[in-house]
Tab-separated table of C-alpha atoms and ligand atoms in Angstrom:
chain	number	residue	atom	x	y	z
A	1	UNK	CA	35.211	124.732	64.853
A	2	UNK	CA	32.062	124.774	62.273
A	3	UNK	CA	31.802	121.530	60.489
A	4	UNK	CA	32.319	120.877	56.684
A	5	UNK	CA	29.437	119.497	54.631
A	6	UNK	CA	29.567	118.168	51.365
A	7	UNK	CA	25.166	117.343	50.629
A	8	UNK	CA	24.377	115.542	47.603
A	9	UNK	CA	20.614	116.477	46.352
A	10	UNK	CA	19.881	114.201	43.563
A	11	UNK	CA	16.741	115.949	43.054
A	12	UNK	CA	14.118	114.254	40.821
A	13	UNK	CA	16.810	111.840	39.922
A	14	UNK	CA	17.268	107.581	39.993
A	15	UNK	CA	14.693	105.386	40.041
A	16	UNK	CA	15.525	102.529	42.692
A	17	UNK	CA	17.946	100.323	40.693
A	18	UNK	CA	20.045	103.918	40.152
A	19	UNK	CA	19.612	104.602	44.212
A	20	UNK	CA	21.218	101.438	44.632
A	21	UNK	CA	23.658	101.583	42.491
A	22	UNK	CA	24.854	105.011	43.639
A	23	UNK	CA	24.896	103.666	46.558
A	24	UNK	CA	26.728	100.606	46.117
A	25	UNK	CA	29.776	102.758	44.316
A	26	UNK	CA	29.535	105.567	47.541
A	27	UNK	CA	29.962	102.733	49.575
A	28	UNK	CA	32.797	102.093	47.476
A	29	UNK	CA	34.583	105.369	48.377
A	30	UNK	CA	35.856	104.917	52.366
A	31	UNK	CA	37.683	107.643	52.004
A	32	UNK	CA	35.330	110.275	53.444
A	33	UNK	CA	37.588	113.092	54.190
A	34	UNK	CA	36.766	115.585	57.059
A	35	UNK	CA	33.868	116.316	56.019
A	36	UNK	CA	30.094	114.832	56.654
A	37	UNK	CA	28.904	113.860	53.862
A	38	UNK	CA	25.015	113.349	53.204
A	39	UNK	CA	22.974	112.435	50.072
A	40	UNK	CA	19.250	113.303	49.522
A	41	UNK	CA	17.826	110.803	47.144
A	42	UNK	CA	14.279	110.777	46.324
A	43	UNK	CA	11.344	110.699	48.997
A	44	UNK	CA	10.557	107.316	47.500
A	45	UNK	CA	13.667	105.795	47.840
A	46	UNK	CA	14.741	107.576	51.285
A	47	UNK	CA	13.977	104.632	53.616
A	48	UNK	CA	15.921	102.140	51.134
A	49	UNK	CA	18.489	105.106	50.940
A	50	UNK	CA	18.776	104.971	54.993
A	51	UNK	CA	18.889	101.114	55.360
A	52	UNK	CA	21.123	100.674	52.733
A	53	UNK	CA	23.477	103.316	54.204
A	54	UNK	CA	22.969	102.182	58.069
A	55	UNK	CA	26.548	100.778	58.329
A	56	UNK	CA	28.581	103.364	56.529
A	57	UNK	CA	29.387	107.201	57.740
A	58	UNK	CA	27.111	108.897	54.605
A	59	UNK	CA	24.073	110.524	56.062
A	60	UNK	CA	20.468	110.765	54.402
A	61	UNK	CA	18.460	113.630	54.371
A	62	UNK	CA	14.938	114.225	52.111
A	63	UNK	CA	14.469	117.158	49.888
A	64	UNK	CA	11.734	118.746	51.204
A	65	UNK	CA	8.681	118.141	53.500
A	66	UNK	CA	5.105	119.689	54.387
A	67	UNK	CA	5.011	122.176	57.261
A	68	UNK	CA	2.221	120.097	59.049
A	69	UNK	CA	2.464	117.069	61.112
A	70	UNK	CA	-0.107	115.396	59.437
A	71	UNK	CA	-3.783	115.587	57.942
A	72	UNK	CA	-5.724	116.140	54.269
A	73	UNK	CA	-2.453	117.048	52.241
A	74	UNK	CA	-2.802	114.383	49.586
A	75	UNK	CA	0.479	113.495	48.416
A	76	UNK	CA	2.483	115.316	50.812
A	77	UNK	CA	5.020	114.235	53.251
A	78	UNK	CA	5.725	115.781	57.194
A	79	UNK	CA	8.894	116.369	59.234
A	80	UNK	CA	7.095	113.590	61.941
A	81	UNK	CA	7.142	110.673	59.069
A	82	UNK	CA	10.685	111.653	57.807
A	83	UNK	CA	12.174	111.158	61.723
A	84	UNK	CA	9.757	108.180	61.992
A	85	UNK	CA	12.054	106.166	59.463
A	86	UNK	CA	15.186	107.306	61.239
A	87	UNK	CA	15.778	110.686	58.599
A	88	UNK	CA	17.686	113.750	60.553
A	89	UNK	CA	18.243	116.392	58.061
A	90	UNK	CA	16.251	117.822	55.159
A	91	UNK	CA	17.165	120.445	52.608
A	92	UNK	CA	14.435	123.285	52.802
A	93	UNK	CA	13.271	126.193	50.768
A	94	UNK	CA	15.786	124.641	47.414
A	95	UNK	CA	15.255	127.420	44.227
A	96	UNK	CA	13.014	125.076	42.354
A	97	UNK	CA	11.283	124.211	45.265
A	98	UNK	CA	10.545	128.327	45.512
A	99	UNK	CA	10.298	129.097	41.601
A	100	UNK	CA	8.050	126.163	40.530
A	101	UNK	CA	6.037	125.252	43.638
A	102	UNK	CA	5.746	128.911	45.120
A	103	UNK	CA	7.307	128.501	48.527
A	104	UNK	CA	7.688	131.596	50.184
A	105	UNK	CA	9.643	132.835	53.109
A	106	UNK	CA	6.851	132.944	55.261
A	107	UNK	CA	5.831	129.477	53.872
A	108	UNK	CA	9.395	128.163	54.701
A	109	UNK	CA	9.203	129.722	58.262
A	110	UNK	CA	6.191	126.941	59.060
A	111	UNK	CA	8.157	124.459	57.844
A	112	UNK	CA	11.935	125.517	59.563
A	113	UNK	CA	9.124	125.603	62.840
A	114	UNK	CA	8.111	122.065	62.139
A	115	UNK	CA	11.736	120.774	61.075
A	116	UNK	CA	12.690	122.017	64.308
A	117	UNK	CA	9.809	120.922	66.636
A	118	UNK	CA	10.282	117.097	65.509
A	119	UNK	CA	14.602	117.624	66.104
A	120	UNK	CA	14.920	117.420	62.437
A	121	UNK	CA	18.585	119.400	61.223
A	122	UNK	CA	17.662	121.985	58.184
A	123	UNK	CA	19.937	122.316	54.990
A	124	UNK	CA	18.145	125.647	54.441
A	125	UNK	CA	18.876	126.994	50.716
A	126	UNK	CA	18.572	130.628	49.853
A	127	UNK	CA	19.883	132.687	47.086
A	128	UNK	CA	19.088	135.714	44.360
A	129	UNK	CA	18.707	135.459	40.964
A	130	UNK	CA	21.008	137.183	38.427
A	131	UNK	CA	18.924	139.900	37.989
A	132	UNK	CA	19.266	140.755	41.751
A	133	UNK	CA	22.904	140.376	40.920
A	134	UNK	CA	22.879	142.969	37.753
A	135	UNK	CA	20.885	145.469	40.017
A	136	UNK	CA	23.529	144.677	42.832
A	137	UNK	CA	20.601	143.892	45.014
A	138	UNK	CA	22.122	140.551	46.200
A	139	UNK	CA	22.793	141.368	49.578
A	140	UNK	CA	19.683	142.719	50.410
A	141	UNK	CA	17.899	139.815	48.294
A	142	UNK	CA	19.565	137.326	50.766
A	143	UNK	CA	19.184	139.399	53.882
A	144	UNK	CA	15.401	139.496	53.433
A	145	UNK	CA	15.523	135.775	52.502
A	146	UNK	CA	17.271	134.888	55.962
A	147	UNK	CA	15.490	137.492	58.213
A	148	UNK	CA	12.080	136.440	57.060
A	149	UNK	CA	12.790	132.412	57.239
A	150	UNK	CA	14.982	132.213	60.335
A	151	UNK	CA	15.302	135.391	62.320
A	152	UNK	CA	12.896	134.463	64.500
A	153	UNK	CA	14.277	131.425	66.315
A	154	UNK	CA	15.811	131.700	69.206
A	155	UNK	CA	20.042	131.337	69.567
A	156	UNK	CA	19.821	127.600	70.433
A	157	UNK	CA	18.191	126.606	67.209
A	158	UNK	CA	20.860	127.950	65.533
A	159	UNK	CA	22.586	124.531	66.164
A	160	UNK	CA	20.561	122.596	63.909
A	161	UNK	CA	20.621	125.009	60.775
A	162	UNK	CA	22.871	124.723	58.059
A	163	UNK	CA	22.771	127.320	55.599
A	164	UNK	CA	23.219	126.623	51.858
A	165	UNK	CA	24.298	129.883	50.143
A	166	UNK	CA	23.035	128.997	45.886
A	167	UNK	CA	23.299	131.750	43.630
A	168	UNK	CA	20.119	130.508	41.812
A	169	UNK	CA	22.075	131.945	37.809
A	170	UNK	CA	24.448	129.511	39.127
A	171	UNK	CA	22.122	126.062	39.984
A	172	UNK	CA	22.663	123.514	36.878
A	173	UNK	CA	23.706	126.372	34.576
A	174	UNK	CA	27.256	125.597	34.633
A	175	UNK	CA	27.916	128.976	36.034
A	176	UNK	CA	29.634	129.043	38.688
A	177	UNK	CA	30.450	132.217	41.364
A	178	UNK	CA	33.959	132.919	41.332
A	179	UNK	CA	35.713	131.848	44.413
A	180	UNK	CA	35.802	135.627	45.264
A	181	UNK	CA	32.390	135.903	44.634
A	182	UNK	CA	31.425	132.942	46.820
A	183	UNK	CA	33.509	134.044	50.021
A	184	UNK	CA	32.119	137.747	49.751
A	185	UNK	CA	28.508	136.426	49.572
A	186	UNK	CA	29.417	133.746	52.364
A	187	UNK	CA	30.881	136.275	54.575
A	188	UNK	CA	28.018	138.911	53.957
A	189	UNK	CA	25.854	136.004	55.237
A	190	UNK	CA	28.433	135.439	58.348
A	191	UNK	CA	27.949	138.892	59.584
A	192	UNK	CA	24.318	139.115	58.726
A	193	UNK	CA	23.745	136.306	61.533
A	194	UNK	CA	26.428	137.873	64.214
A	195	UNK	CA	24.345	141.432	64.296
A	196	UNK	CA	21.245	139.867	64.962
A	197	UNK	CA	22.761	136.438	66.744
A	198	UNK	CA	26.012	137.242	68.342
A	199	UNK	CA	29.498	136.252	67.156
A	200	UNK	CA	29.502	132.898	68.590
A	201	UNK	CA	26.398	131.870	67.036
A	202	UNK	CA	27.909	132.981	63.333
A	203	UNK	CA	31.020	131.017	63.740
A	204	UNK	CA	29.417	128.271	64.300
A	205	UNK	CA	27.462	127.896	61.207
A	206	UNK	CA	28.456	125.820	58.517
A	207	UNK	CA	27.677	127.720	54.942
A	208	UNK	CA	27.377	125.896	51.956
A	209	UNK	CA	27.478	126.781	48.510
A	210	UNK	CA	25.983	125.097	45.707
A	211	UNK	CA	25.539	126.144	42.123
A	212	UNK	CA	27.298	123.730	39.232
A	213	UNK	CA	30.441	123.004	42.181
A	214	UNK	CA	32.297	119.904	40.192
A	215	UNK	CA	35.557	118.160	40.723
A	216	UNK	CA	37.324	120.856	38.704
A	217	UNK	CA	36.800	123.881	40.996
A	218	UNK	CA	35.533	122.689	44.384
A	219	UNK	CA	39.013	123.153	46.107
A	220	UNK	CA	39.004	126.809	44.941
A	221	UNK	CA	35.758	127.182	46.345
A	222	UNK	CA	36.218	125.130	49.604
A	223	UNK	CA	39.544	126.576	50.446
A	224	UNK	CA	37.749	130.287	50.832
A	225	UNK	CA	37.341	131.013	54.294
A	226	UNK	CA	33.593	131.018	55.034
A	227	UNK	CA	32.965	128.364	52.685
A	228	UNK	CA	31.999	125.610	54.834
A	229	UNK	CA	31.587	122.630	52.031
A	230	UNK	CA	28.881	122.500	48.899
A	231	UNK	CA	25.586	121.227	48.017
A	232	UNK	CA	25.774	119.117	45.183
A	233	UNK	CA	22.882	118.853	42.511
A	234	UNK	CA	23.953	117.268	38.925
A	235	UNK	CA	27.920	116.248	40.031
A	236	UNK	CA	26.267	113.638	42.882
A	237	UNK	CA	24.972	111.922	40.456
A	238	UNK	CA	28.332	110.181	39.990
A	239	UNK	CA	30.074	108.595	42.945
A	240	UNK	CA	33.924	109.254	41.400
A	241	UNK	CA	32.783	113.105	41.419
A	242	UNK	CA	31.045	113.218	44.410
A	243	UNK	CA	33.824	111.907	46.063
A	244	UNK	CA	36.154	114.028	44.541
A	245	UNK	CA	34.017	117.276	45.887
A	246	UNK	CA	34.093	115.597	49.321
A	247	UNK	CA	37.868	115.518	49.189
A	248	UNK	CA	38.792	118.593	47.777
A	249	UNK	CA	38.952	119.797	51.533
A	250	UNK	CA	41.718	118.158	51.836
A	251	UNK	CA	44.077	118.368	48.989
B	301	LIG	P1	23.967	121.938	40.578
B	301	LIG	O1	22.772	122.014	41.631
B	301	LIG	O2	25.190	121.489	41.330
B	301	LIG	O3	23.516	120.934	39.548
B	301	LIG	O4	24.134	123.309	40.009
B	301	LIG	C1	22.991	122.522	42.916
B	301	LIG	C2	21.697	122.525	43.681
B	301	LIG	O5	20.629	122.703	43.062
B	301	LIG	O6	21.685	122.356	44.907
């Protein structure tokens, strides 16, 4: 049975008195549900993220990293220093991170490679715009997406990828896919892995979706059948609605 995720990305969000905070009221909630739940906070407040969170069941993960280990990258951070303060996951190839700092496919390939290589877990994000949508190129937009970034591992490192389906009209628009929507896009995604992976291999992925999921219509969205949980952007930001999200798996 695939796991359910419910990732908070906070994106460029709470300085370190709001980290703590936050993290005092998630504390708050013990009611965690079934499913994992992980926040991504800021790369400067990860570590105090991590210690702060040490003896409770959320997880950490960053929000991006560089795809070397190390070297003259001024102001860059690598997958080696993220697992060297105790970080296991980290959300890769996010739309912003591919509409305003240019990451590619083939650019997100390095950096799945070096996630990988230093037994980091990949949140890896992928979606098409709505003019992909209007054209009813959406499918192929996300095939290319996944073939190009992560066809080429083998079948084991299939175990440390989570997808994150994010309809990129949908991302802190307010628009949200339909439940209908979500489940055909989730289960295009589902097959797309079992004819080049195997059956096996596809049913054991979790798929997100993110894109504007709030208290109000997560349990529509979760209850679909290849909707594996939600990644969270502007609704984490509040512990009662996070927590609401991370429940609506069970209602
Ligand atoms: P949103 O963001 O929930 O604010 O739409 C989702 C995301 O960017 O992952």
């Amino acid at each position: 049975m695939r796991k359910h995720i419910v990732a908070g990305n906070w994106k460029m969000n709470n300085d370190l008195a709001d980290t703590a905070g936050l993290i005092t009221n998630l504390k708050k909630e013990r009611n965690l549900g079934d499913a994992e739940v992980i926040i991504a906070p800021t790369f400067v407040n990860l570590y105090k993220a991590f210690e702060s969170l040490s003896d409770s069941n959320i997880k950490v993960a960053a929000q991006n990293m560089h795809q070397e280990e190390s070297g003259a990258f001024t102001g860059e951070i690598s997958a080696k220093m993220l697992k060297g303060i105790g970080i296991n996951t980290v959300i890769l190839g996010h739309s912003e991170r591919r509409a305003y700092f240019h990451e590619t496919d083939e650019l997100l390939a390095k950096k799945v490679n070096s996630a990988l290589k230093n037994e980091l877990r990949i949140i890896f994000c992928f979606g098409e715009e709505l003019q992909d949508r209007k054209d009813e190129k959406h499918e192929d937009v996300v095939a290319t997406q996944l073939e190009n970034a992560l066809f080429h591992l083998d079948k084991d490192a299939w175990s440390n990828i989570i997808l994150a389906y994010e309809p990129v009209w949908a991302i802190g628009t307010g628009e949200t896919a339909s439940p209908e929507q979500a489940q055909e896009m989730h289960q295009f995604i589902r097959n797309t892995i079992a004819s080049t992976y195997g059956q096996e291999v596809a049913d054991g992925v979790s798929i997100l979706y993110g894109g504007s999921v709030k208290p109000t219509n997560a349990k529509e969205i979760f209850n679909k059948k290849d909707v594996d949980g939600g990644l969270i952007g502007g609704a984490a930001l509040n512990a009662t609605d996070f927590f609401e999200i991370v429940n609506a798996f069970q209602q």
